[in-house]
Tab-separated table of C-alpha atoms in Angstrom:
chain	number	residue	atom	x	y	z
A	1	UNK	CA	0.106	0.077	-0.039
A	2	UNK	CA	2.831	2.416	0.890
A	3	UNK	CA	4.632	1.577	-2.163
A	4	UNK	CA	1.587	2.346	-4.238
A	5	UNK	CA	1.337	5.518	-2.837
A	6	UNK	CA	4.799	6.654	-3.327
A	7	UNK	CA	4.521	5.571	-6.534
A	8	UNK	CA	1.434	7.937	-7.267
A	9	UNK	CA	3.288	10.690	-5.456
A	10	UNK	CA	6.132	10.551	-7.543
A	11	UNK	CA	4.254	9.895	-10.844
A	12	UNK	CA	2.284	13.062	-9.665
A	13	UNK	CA	5.294	14.702	-9.334
A	14	UNK	CA	6.734	14.205	-12.507
A	15	UNK	CA	3.344	15.192	-14.400
A	16	UNK	CA	3.075	18.689	-12.281
A	17	UNK	CA	6.718	19.455	-13.125
A	18	UNK	CA	6.330	18.799	-16.892
A	19	UNK	CA	6.485	21.384	-19.507
A	20	UNK	CA	3.489	23.054	-18.653
A	21	UNK	CA	5.023	24.246	-15.318
A	22	UNK	CA	8.410	25.112	-16.482
A	23	UNK	CA	6.850	27.581	-19.422
A	24	UNK	CA	4.640	28.999	-16.821
A	25	UNK	CA	7.026	29.952	-14.210
A	26	UNK	CA	10.187	30.793	-16.485
A	27	UNK	CA	7.453	32.629	-18.855
A	28	UNK	CA	6.289	34.456	-15.908
A	29	UNK	CA	9.608	35.598	-14.992
A	30	UNK	CA	10.575	36.513	-18.386
A	31	UNK	CA	7.122	38.322	-18.908
A	32	UNK	CA	7.491	40.187	-15.796
A	33	UNK	CA	11.001	41.206	-16.362
A	34	UNK	CA	10.006	42.900	-19.614
A	35	UNK	CA	6.786	44.434	-18.522
A	36	UNK	CA	8.649	45.948	-15.691
A	37	UNK	CA	11.616	47.244	-18.009
A	38	UNK	CA	13.974	45.239	-16.722
A	39	UNK	CA	13.790	46.402	-13.118
A	40	UNK	CA	16.681	43.822	-11.908
A	41	UNK	CA	18.858	46.821	-13.164
A	42	UNK	CA	17.708	48.395	-9.781
A	43	UNK	CA	19.174	45.510	-7.441
A	44	UNK	CA	21.573	47.680	-5.795
A	45	UNK	CA	19.282	50.570	-5.054
A	46	UNK	CA	17.021	47.910	-3.572
A	47	UNK	CA	19.981	46.412	-1.420
A	48	UNK	CA	20.450	50.005	0.048
A	49	UNK	CA	16.920	50.379	0.788
A	50	UNK	CA	16.621	46.787	2.721
A	51	UNK	CA	18.722	48.396	5.270
A	52	UNK	CA	17.278	51.452	5.543
A	53	UNK	CA	14.713	52.000	8.310
A	54	UNK	CA	10.952	53.469	7.867
A	55	UNK	CA	9.745	53.413	11.249
A	56	UNK	CA	7.281	56.180	10.603
A	57	UNK	CA	5.228	53.904	7.708
A	58	UNK	CA	2.506	51.662	8.449
A	59	UNK	CA	3.658	47.978	9.233
A	60	UNK	CA	4.459	45.484	11.918
A	61	UNK	CA	8.312	44.846	11.248
A	62	UNK	CA	11.204	46.787	9.658
A	63	UNK	CA	12.189	46.278	5.585
A	64	UNK	CA	14.980	44.523	6.817
A	65	UNK	CA	13.178	42.346	9.136
A	66	UNK	CA	10.979	41.456	6.759
A	67	UNK	CA	13.591	40.254	4.355
A	68	UNK	CA	15.616	38.341	6.668
A	69	UNK	CA	12.382	36.308	7.402
A	70	UNK	CA	11.634	36.021	3.845
A	71	UNK	CA	15.206	35.022	3.390
A	72	UNK	CA	15.181	32.546	6.639
A	73	UNK	CA	12.418	30.720	4.706
A	74	UNK	CA	14.530	30.477	1.359
A	75	UNK	CA	18.102	30.095	2.365
A	76	UNK	CA	17.933	26.822	3.318
A	77	UNK	CA	18.769	23.110	2.199
A	78	UNK	CA	17.261	23.958	-1.063
A	79	UNK	CA	20.483	25.874	-1.392
A	80	UNK	CA	22.926	22.877	-0.143
A	81	UNK	CA	20.947	19.846	-0.662
A	82	UNK	CA	18.670	20.865	-3.295
A	83	UNK	CA	21.526	22.095	-5.706
A	84	UNK	CA	23.252	18.908	-5.095
A	85	UNK	CA	20.367	16.758	-5.861
A	86	UNK	CA	19.475	18.632	-9.148
A	87	UNK	CA	22.938	18.287	-10.278
A	88	UNK	CA	23.132	14.351	-9.387
A	89	UNK	CA	19.981	14.030	-11.263
A	90	UNK	CA	19.859	16.636	-13.918
A	91	UNK	CA	23.547	17.095	-14.450
A	92	UNK	CA	25.819	20.226	-14.277
A	93	UNK	CA	23.403	22.223	-16.945
A	94	UNK	CA	20.482	22.111	-13.921
A	95	UNK	CA	22.888	24.893	-12.362
A	96	UNK	CA	22.372	27.112	-15.229
A	97	UNK	CA	18.588	26.654	-15.040
A	98	UNK	CA	18.462	27.290	-11.581
A	99	UNK	CA	20.569	30.574	-11.822
A	100	UNK	CA	18.507	31.626	-14.808
A	101	UNK	CA	15.384	31.065	-12.810
A	102	UNK	CA	16.866	33.176	-10.045
A	103	UNK	CA	17.883	36.307	-12.596
A	104	UNK	CA	14.262	36.284	-14.093
A	105	UNK	CA	12.782	35.535	-10.731
A	106	UNK	CA	13.723	38.955	-9.050
A	107	UNK	CA	10.998	40.707	-11.281
A	108	UNK	CA	8.187	38.042	-10.230
A	109	UNK	CA	9.484	38.491	-6.348
A	110	UNK	CA	9.231	42.134	-7.015
A	111	UNK	CA	5.618	42.106	-8.506
A	112	UNK	CA	4.088	39.690	-6.191
A	113	UNK	CA	5.498	41.522	-3.136
A	114	UNK	CA	4.312	44.820	-4.565
A	115	UNK	CA	0.877	43.227	-5.174
A	116	UNK	CA	0.967	41.935	-1.534
A	117	UNK	CA	1.626	45.395	-0.131
A	118	UNK	CA	-1.037	47.147	-2.181
A	119	UNK	CA	-3.783	44.501	-1.651
A	120	UNK	CA	-3.033	43.881	2.322
A	121	UNK	CA	-5.688	44.681	4.986
A	122	UNK	CA	-5.580	45.424	8.677
A	123	UNK	CA	-6.474	42.835	11.318
A	124	UNK	CA	-8.911	43.821	14.275
A	125	UNK	CA	-5.516	43.882	16.619
A	126	UNK	CA	-4.119	46.384	13.885
A	127	UNK	CA	-1.529	43.697	12.435
A	128	UNK	CA	-0.914	43.852	8.638
A	129	UNK	CA	-2.133	40.702	6.853
A	130	UNK	CA	-1.410	40.106	2.848
A	131	UNK	CA	-0.253	37.647	0.423
A	132	UNK	CA	-1.794	35.956	-2.604
A	133	UNK	CA	-4.873	35.284	-0.856
A	134	UNK	CA	-5.675	38.701	-0.314
A	135	UNK	CA	-4.680	39.704	-4.100
A	136	UNK	CA	-6.929	36.993	-5.590
A	137	UNK	CA	-9.826	38.037	-3.303
A	138	UNK	CA	-9.214	41.876	-3.604
A	139	UNK	CA	-7.433	42.341	-6.620
A	140	UNK	CA	-9.095	39.730	-8.997
A	141	UNK	CA	-12.512	39.230	-7.048
A	142	UNK	CA	-11.392	35.587	-7.091
A	143	UNK	CA	-12.015	34.407	-3.240
A	144	UNK	CA	-12.148	30.738	-4.367
A	145	UNK	CA	-8.965	30.766	-5.618
A	146	UNK	CA	-7.424	32.877	-2.927
A	147	UNK	CA	-8.579	30.074	-0.713
A	148	UNK	CA	-6.866	27.246	-2.747
A	149	UNK	CA	-3.686	29.106	-2.603
A	150	UNK	CA	-4.080	29.192	1.046
A	151	UNK	CA	-4.904	25.576	1.345
A	152	UNK	CA	-1.858	24.548	-0.864
A	153	UNK	CA	0.280	26.951	1.317
A	154	UNK	CA	-0.414	25.289	4.420
A	155	UNK	CA	0.111	21.992	3.089
A	156	UNK	CA	3.343	23.097	1.921
A	157	UNK	CA	4.545	24.441	5.275
A	158	UNK	CA	4.463	20.794	6.589
A	159	UNK	CA	6.727	20.043	4.015
A	160	UNK	CA	9.171	22.343	2.610
A	161	UNK	CA	8.568	24.371	5.782
A	162	UNK	CA	9.057	21.755	8.420
A	163	UNK	CA	9.579	18.215	7.228
A	164	UNK	CA	12.392	18.813	4.765
A	165	UNK	CA	13.995	20.933	6.967
A	166	UNK	CA	14.071	19.008	10.209
A	167	UNK	CA	14.955	15.764	8.090
A	168	UNK	CA	17.886	17.406	6.930
A	169	UNK	CA	18.939	18.233	10.252
A	170	UNK	CA	18.423	14.684	11.359
A	171	UNK	CA	20.626	13.202	8.655
A	172	UNK	CA	23.426	15.619	9.062
A	173	UNK	CA	23.461	14.682	12.766
A	174	UNK	CA	23.368	11.072	12.137
A	175	UNK	CA	26.143	11.347	9.683
A	176	UNK	CA	28.013	13.090	12.394
A	177	UNK	CA	27.364	11.173	15.721
A	178	UNK	CA	25.957	7.911	14.149
A	179	UNK	CA	27.469	7.061	11.103
A	180	UNK	CA	27.749	3.489	12.183
A	181	UNK	CA	24.068	3.217	12.953
A	182	UNK	CA	24.779	1.977	16.524
A	183	UNK	CA	22.440	4.454	18.344
A	184	UNK	CA	19.032	3.091	17.634
A	185	UNK	CA	15.875	1.251	19.143
A	186	UNK	CA	13.154	-0.915	18.161
A	187	UNK	CA	9.796	0.614	18.254
A	188	UNK	CA	6.592	-1.009	16.515
A	189	UNK	CA	8.590	-3.355	14.172
A	190	UNK	CA	11.075	-0.272	12.930
A	191	UNK	CA	14.353	0.812	13.970
A	192	UNK	CA	14.428	4.182	15.255
A	193	UNK	CA	17.485	6.466	15.394
A	194	UNK	CA	17.975	7.932	19.161
A	195	UNK	CA	19.812	10.904	17.258
A	196	UNK	CA	17.001	11.481	15.040
A	197	UNK	CA	14.574	11.001	18.093
A	198	UNK	CA	16.596	13.777	19.791
A	199	UNK	CA	16.769	16.165	17.075
A	200	UNK	CA	13.010	16.090	16.668
A	201	UNK	CA	12.503	16.646	20.266
A	202	UNK	CA	14.981	19.527	20.532
A	203	UNK	CA	13.745	21.403	17.085
A	204	UNK	CA	10.020	20.864	18.271
A	205	UNK	CA	10.674	22.381	21.717
A	206	UNK	CA	13.067	25.433	20.480
A	207	UNK	CA	10.312	26.167	17.471
A	208	UNK	CA	7.527	26.034	19.829
A	209	UNK	CA	8.987	28.839	22.184
A	210	UNK	CA	9.637	31.007	19.227
A	211	UNK	CA	6.555	30.759	16.940
A	212	UNK	CA	4.123	31.414	20.075
A	213	UNK	CA	5.520	34.697	20.296
A	214	UNK	CA	4.361	35.894	16.992
A	215	UNK	CA	5.985	37.453	13.809
A	216	UNK	CA	7.773	40.073	16.069
A	217	UNK	CA	9.610	37.153	17.911
A	218	UNK	CA	10.305	35.283	14.938
A	219	UNK	CA	11.749	38.525	12.920
A	220	UNK	CA	14.039	39.269	15.762
A	221	UNK	CA	15.861	35.667	15.673
A	222	UNK	CA	15.725	35.929	11.727
A	223	UNK	CA	17.027	39.315	11.715
A	224	UNK	CA	20.254	38.094	13.699
A	225	UNK	CA	20.396	34.437	12.512
A	226	UNK	CA	19.963	34.903	8.557
A	227	UNK	CA	22.909	37.241	7.836
A	228	UNK	CA	25.640	35.112	10.522
A	229	UNK	CA	24.674	31.759	8.716
A	230	UNK	CA	24.908	33.360	4.990
A	231	UNK	CA	28.153	34.597	5.881
A	232	UNK	CA	29.390	31.552	7.457
A	233	UNK	CA	28.427	29.379	4.627
A	234	UNK	CA	29.332	31.642	1.682
A	235	UNK	CA	33.053	31.523	3.483
A	236	UNK	CA	33.370	28.180	2.872
A	237	UNK	CA	32.125	27.840	-0.579
A	238	UNK	CA	34.942	30.991	-1.221
A	239	UNK	CA	37.742	28.731	0.280
A	240	UNK	CA	36.567	26.184	-1.781
A	241	UNK	CA	36.703	28.114	-5.026
A	242	UNK	CA	39.612	29.258	-4.311
A	243	UNK	CA	41.064	25.626	-3.774
A	244	UNK	CA	39.512	24.923	-7.376
A	245	UNK	CA	40.551	28.133	-8.973
A	246	UNK	CA	42.294	26.109	-11.853
A	247	UNK	CA	38.857	24.126	-12.613
A	248	UNK	CA	36.350	27.289	-12.261
A	249	UNK	CA	37.008	27.672	-16.044
A	250	UNK	CA	35.886	24.376	-17.086
A	251	UNK	CA	33.229	23.988	-14.614
A	252	UNK	CA	31.796	27.183	-16.426
A	253	UNK	CA	32.029	25.852	-19.591
A	254	UNK	CA	30.439	22.336	-18.833
A	255	UNK	CA	27.577	24.043	-16.958
A	256	UNK	CA	26.687	26.245	-20.049
A	257	UNK	CA	27.172	23.382	-22.189
A	258	UNK	CA	25.486	20.806	-20.529
A	259	UNK	CA	22.360	23.328	-20.264
A	260	UNK	CA	21.734	23.004	-23.942
A	261	UNK	CA	22.889	19.920	-24.961
A	262	UNK	CA	20.606	16.320	-25.142
A	263	UNK	CA	23.288	14.498	-22.967
A	264	UNK	CA	25.641	15.834	-20.506
A	265	UNK	CA	27.955	13.527	-18.813
A	266	UNK	CA	31.601	14.101	-18.105
A	267	UNK	CA	33.741	12.673	-15.268
A	268	UNK	CA	32.300	11.831	-12.308
A	269	UNK	CA	28.304	12.715	-13.649
A	270	UNK	CA	25.641	11.045	-14.735
A	271	UNK	CA	24.426	11.805	-18.352
A	272	UNK	CA	21.014	13.806	-18.331
A	273	UNK	CA	18.722	14.960	-21.102
A	274	UNK	CA	17.746	18.737	-21.569
A	275	UNK	CA	14.259	18.356	-19.932
A	276	UNK	CA	15.702	16.612	-17.090
A	277	UNK	CA	18.221	19.320	-16.223
A	278	UNK	CA	15.709	22.389	-17.060
A	279	UNK	CA	13.190	20.273	-14.626
A	280	UNK	CA	15.267	19.851	-11.860
A	281	UNK	CA	17.433	23.124	-12.136
A	282	UNK	CA	13.869	25.366	-12.252
A	283	UNK	CA	12.065	23.079	-9.556
A	284	UNK	CA	15.228	23.587	-7.403
A	285	UNK	CA	15.283	27.157	-8.365
A	286	UNK	CA	11.822	27.414	-7.252
A	287	UNK	CA	12.519	25.464	-4.028
A	288	UNK	CA	15.361	27.568	-3.042
A	289	UNK	CA	14.467	31.375	-3.904
A	290	UNK	CA	10.770	30.853	-3.986
A	291	UNK	CA	10.068	33.516	-6.854
A	292	UNK	CA	6.596	33.279	-8.164
A	293	UNK	CA	5.557	30.622	-5.083
A	294	UNK	CA	3.837	33.538	-3.316
A	295	UNK	CA	5.416	32.760	0.106
A	296	UNK	CA	7.542	35.475	0.445
A	297	UNK	CA	4.994	38.269	-0.231
A	298	UNK	CA	2.906	37.041	3.147
A	299	UNK	CA	5.701	38.508	5.070
A	300	UNK	CA	6.732	41.372	2.899
A	301	UNK	CA	2.701	42.666	3.462
A	302	UNK	CA	3.983	42.887	7.400
A	303	UNK	CA	6.666	45.407	6.625
A	304	UNK	CA	6.711	49.074	7.392
A	305	UNK	CA	6.884	50.926	4.019
A	306	UNK	CA	5.548	54.091	2.674
A	307	UNK	CA	4.599	52.630	-0.653
A	308	UNK	CA	4.349	49.078	-2.366
A	309	UNK	CA	7.475	49.667	-4.779
A	310	UNK	CA	9.585	50.540	-1.744
A	311	UNK	CA	8.904	47.042	-0.289
A	312	UNK	CA	8.649	45.175	-3.495
A	313	UNK	CA	12.406	46.138	-4.224
A	314	UNK	CA	13.578	45.492	-0.774
A	315	UNK	CA	11.701	41.866	-1.089
A	316	UNK	CA	13.218	41.366	-4.541
A	317	UNK	CA	16.840	41.201	-3.257
A	318	UNK	CA	15.794	38.149	-1.302
A	319	UNK	CA	16.052	35.902	-4.782
A	320	UNK	CA	19.197	37.689	-5.765
A	321	UNK	CA	21.070	36.524	-2.773
A	322	UNK	CA	19.493	33.471	-2.284
A	323	UNK	CA	19.959	32.272	-5.979
A	324	UNK	CA	21.922	34.675	-7.984
A	325	UNK	CA	24.604	34.777	-5.406
A	326	UNK	CA	24.319	31.517	-2.964
A	327	UNK	CA	23.072	28.772	-5.200
A	328	UNK	CA	25.511	29.718	-7.863
A	329	UNK	CA	28.242	29.319	-5.347
A	330	UNK	CA	27.051	26.404	-4.735
A	331	UNK	CA	26.989	24.959	-7.990
A	332	UNK	CA	30.283	26.218	-8.852
A	333	UNK	CA	31.708	24.485	-5.876
A	334	UNK	CA	30.021	21.006	-6.688
A	335	UNK	CA	30.917	20.878	-10.398
A	336	UNK	CA	34.464	22.169	-9.933
A	337	UNK	CA	35.143	19.597	-6.911
A	338	UNK	CA	33.764	16.815	-9.174
A	339	UNK	CA	35.885	17.595	-12.109
A	340	UNK	CA	39.229	18.206	-9.772
A	341	UNK	CA	38.559	14.864	-7.932
A	342	UNK	CA	35.793	12.849	-10.124
A	343	UNK	CA	36.940	9.547	-8.015
A	344	UNK	CA	35.915	11.156	-4.700
A	345	UNK	CA	32.436	11.648	-6.127
A	346	UNK	CA	31.687	8.411	-7.836
A	347	UNK	CA	28.540	6.632	-6.843
A	348	UNK	CA	27.659	9.837	-4.560
A	349	UNK	CA	24.351	10.730	-4.546
A	350	UNK	CA	22.666	14.173	-4.400
A	351	UNK	CA	22.342	14.871	-1.230
A	352	UNK	CA	26.009	13.653	-0.011
A	353	UNK	CA	27.734	15.615	-3.127
A	354	UNK	CA	27.803	18.935	-1.113
A	355	UNK	CA	29.159	16.823	2.177
A	356	UNK	CA	31.945	15.539	0.006
A	357	UNK	CA	32.949	19.052	-1.501
A	358	UNK	CA	33.177	20.469	1.594
A	359	UNK	CA	35.653	17.495	3.006
A	360	UNK	CA	38.238	19.151	0.823
A	361	UNK	CA	38.763	21.665	3.609
A	362	UNK	CA	41.069	19.991	6.156
A	363	UNK	CA	39.289	20.043	9.496
A	364	UNK	CA	36.748	22.753	9.361
A	365	UNK	CA	35.560	21.885	6.007
A	366	UNK	CA	32.538	19.570	7.646
A	367	UNK	CA	31.779	21.761	10.780
A	368	UNK	CA	31.064	24.544	8.292
A	369	UNK	CA	28.880	22.670	6.588
A	370	UNK	CA	27.140	20.832	9.508
A	371	UNK	CA	26.426	24.303	11.454
A	372	UNK	CA	25.343	25.649	7.815
A	373	UNK	CA	22.444	23.164	7.279
A	374	UNK	CA	21.416	23.160	10.874
A	375	UNK	CA	21.085	26.940	10.797
A	376	UNK	CA	19.758	27.479	7.130
A	377	UNK	CA	16.884	24.473	8.238
A	378	UNK	CA	15.878	25.885	11.322
A	379	UNK	CA	15.612	29.493	10.115
A	380	UNK	CA	13.412	27.855	7.179
A	381	UNK	CA	11.431	26.120	9.731
A	382	UNK	CA	10.639	29.854	11.539
A	383	UNK	CA	9.732	31.664	8.222
A	384	UNK	CA	7.407	29.015	7.020
A	385	UNK	CA	5.906	28.654	10.248
A	386	UNK	CA	4.559	32.279	9.672
A	387	UNK	CA	3.383	31.682	6.256
A	388	UNK	CA	1.221	28.862	7.477
A	389	UNK	CA	-0.115	30.788	10.501
A	390	UNK	CA	-1.090	33.535	7.986
A	391	UNK	CA	-2.681	30.805	5.623
A	392	UNK	CA	-4.695	29.489	8.646
A	393	UNK	CA	-5.910	32.829	9.753
A	394	UNK	CA	-7.273	33.407	6.315
A	395	UNK	CA	-9.196	30.197	6.152
A	396	UNK	CA	-10.321	29.669	9.640
A	397	UNK	CA	-9.690	33.278	11.419
A	398	UNK	CA	-7.671	33.415	15.028
A	399	UNK	CA	-9.250	30.176	16.514
A	400	UNK	CA	-7.090	28.151	13.941
A	401	UNK	CA	-3.701	29.463	15.167
A	402	UNK	CA	-2.955	27.126	18.357
A	403	UNK	CA	-4.207	24.150	16.757
A	404	UNK	CA	-1.801	24.870	13.582
A	405	UNK	CA	0.773	25.769	15.870
A	406	UNK	CA	0.561	22.372	17.887
A	407	UNK	CA	0.194	20.110	14.680
A	408	UNK	CA	3.470	22.104	13.225
A	409	UNK	CA	5.245	21.184	16.207
A	410	UNK	CA	4.525	17.532	16.013
A	411	UNK	CA	5.372	17.312	12.298
A	412	UNK	CA	8.935	18.804	13.574
A	413	UNK	CA	9.059	15.836	15.932
A	414	UNK	CA	7.677	13.036	13.733
A	415	UNK	CA	9.403	14.435	10.387
A	416	UNK	CA	13.120	13.057	11.370
A	417	UNK	CA	12.197	9.561	11.470
A	418	UNK	CA	10.125	8.981	8.114
A	419	UNK	CA	11.337	8.812	4.640
A	420	UNK	CA	12.712	11.745	2.914
A	421	UNK	CA	12.135	10.812	-0.177
A	422	UNK	CA	8.400	11.163	-0.145
A	423	UNK	CA	8.504	14.430	1.520
A	424	UNK	CA	10.642	15.936	-0.962
A	425	UNK	CA	8.041	14.951	-3.741
A	426	UNK	CA	5.347	16.397	-1.680
A	427	UNK	CA	7.145	19.460	-1.467
A	428	UNK	CA	7.527	19.777	-5.158
A	429	UNK	CA	3.821	19.288	-5.698
A	430	UNK	CA	2.520	21.664	-3.203
A	431	UNK	CA	5.159	24.224	-4.343
A	432	UNK	CA	3.675	23.944	-8.035
A	433	UNK	CA	0.108	23.914	-6.733
A	434	UNK	CA	0.811	27.144	-4.445
A	435	UNK	CA	2.543	28.878	-7.693
A	436	UNK	CA	0.043	28.445	-10.344
A	437	UNK	CA	-2.969	30.558	-8.420
A	438	UNK	CA	-0.295	33.070	-7.347
A	439	UNK	CA	1.225	33.325	-11.052
A	440	UNK	CA	-2.167	34.092	-12.203
A	441	UNK	CA	-2.665	36.760	-9.895
A	442	UNK	CA	0.556	38.302	-11.186
A	443	UNK	CA	0.176	37.733	-14.721
A	444	UNK	CA	-3.688	39.144	-14.629
A	445	UNK	CA	-2.862	42.239	-12.242
A	446	UNK	CA	0.608	42.736	-14.246
A	447	UNK	CA	-1.059	46.150	-15.359
A	448	UNK	CA	-1.270	47.369	-12.168
A	449	UNK	CA	2.644	46.323	-11.264
A	450	UNK	CA	3.526	48.427	-14.466
A	451	UNK	CA	1.366	51.272	-13.224
A	452	UNK	CA	2.884	51.389	-9.677
A	453	UNK	CA	6.389	50.727	-10.973
A	454	UNK	CA	6.218	53.544	-13.554
A	455	UNK	CA	4.888	56.041	-10.757
A	456	UNK	CA	6.899	55.415	-7.658
A	457	UNK	CA	10.003	53.531	-9.373
A	458	UNK	CA	10.651	55.204	-12.489
A	459	UNK	CA	9.379	58.545	-11.766
A	460	UNK	CA	11.764	58.837	-8.881
A	461	UNK	CA	9.040	58.998	-6.141
A	462	UNK	CA	10.123	56.404	-3.694
A	463	UNK	CA	10.132	58.664	-0.859
A	464	UNK	CA	6.372	59.514	-1.458
A	465	UNK	CA	3.781	57.973	0.936
A	466	UNK	CA	0.939	55.894	-0.577
A	467	UNK	CA	-2.239	57.561	1.112
A	468	UNK	CA	-4.580	54.830	-0.097
A	469	UNK	CA	-6.441	53.726	2.903
A	470	UNK	CA	-5.997	50.221	4.254
A	471	UNK	CA	-9.130	48.298	4.931
A	472	UNK	CA	-9.869	46.465	7.746
A	473	UNK	CA	-10.695	42.761	7.708
A	474	UNK	CA	-13.776	41.094	9.721
A	475	UNK	CA	-12.094	38.287	10.857
């Protein structure tokens, strides 16, 4: 029975991530890039705005806290294990498609965040609420589609937002402290790793303490954790790239060649088709930066901002840092390492590629990666817990928040001892199901995005306040 369910889930994953999803996602990225007149050229202005406080504006948290919370949910296992999996299955060309998804995805992240702020509402207690569900309801008058988005996002929070992340922490801790598999006990006919059980308990408790404190508690933790963890991981990547400098040219050439050829096999790599390279590169790009997914705009709508365009620019930098910088560095690290030491990576699966690459750094390589994965995964859990809460509040009101938090914490406790393959497949499916209604909103409301962008960004009015009254919700 379980095997049949697994086959159905994998078949569904393959179907939904066929050409339709790839064209819809990448097509929207390119479409919004053209419609916003390649707003990616304003990235450095956006970076400056991301560290500029705007306390006099309406909102619950600062622009940087909003960005940090969004980055917390995006800079995670997708940057480390996800890129490795994409390369292992899709070949080196998957790195190119992942990167392209990020470059063009900046425009989609900008557009969806702009719409989220423009159509946000105020809760009875004064909090700001927004996201694709409110955009669909208020902007397109399609509440039923907003409900579907919220449902898909709610389910996704248990996959990409918790199950995948805590399982990754469990995996790295078992590799470090239980490599022989001796620390286990029998339960209902199954062998349970003691390390996995401890991971589940600790992560569940620590997460519960934070998420019951609300968005301000979550954003404060993310504000401190995200810059430190990103800098720590990037430092490790830079060290490896310096060690592999003689192979970087070959790595770039192989990535580009493999992205557009029907087969891509070189020393240490498995051959792959163009379709598979694009599919896994784009899917992991979405998993990593979440552009078009509709998740980050949920927290963007809570930011203190003078106008929708200002915060949209700040939010767009999340995709730049996550994919254009971090995922590209990871891809170059992996491909150059395989070219340099093909025997080291022979027979290595996706989730072990990055471990093998970082093991090249004497003494500190593995600790850097272990700390990076744990902090990345935990921060993603915090970010997605907020997304799930807002979707529950949209669907069921405040009364649904406590039950949701309890279930979320229980998933964190259980996830370390279940099969990761099925969790990854389900995460891919719900990512796509979330993205579809969100992308519909972005495309159909692209005229609103163009109008706001022309007025505030290209009209040099970023410091101007939007005087439109924010409506109150009756929930």
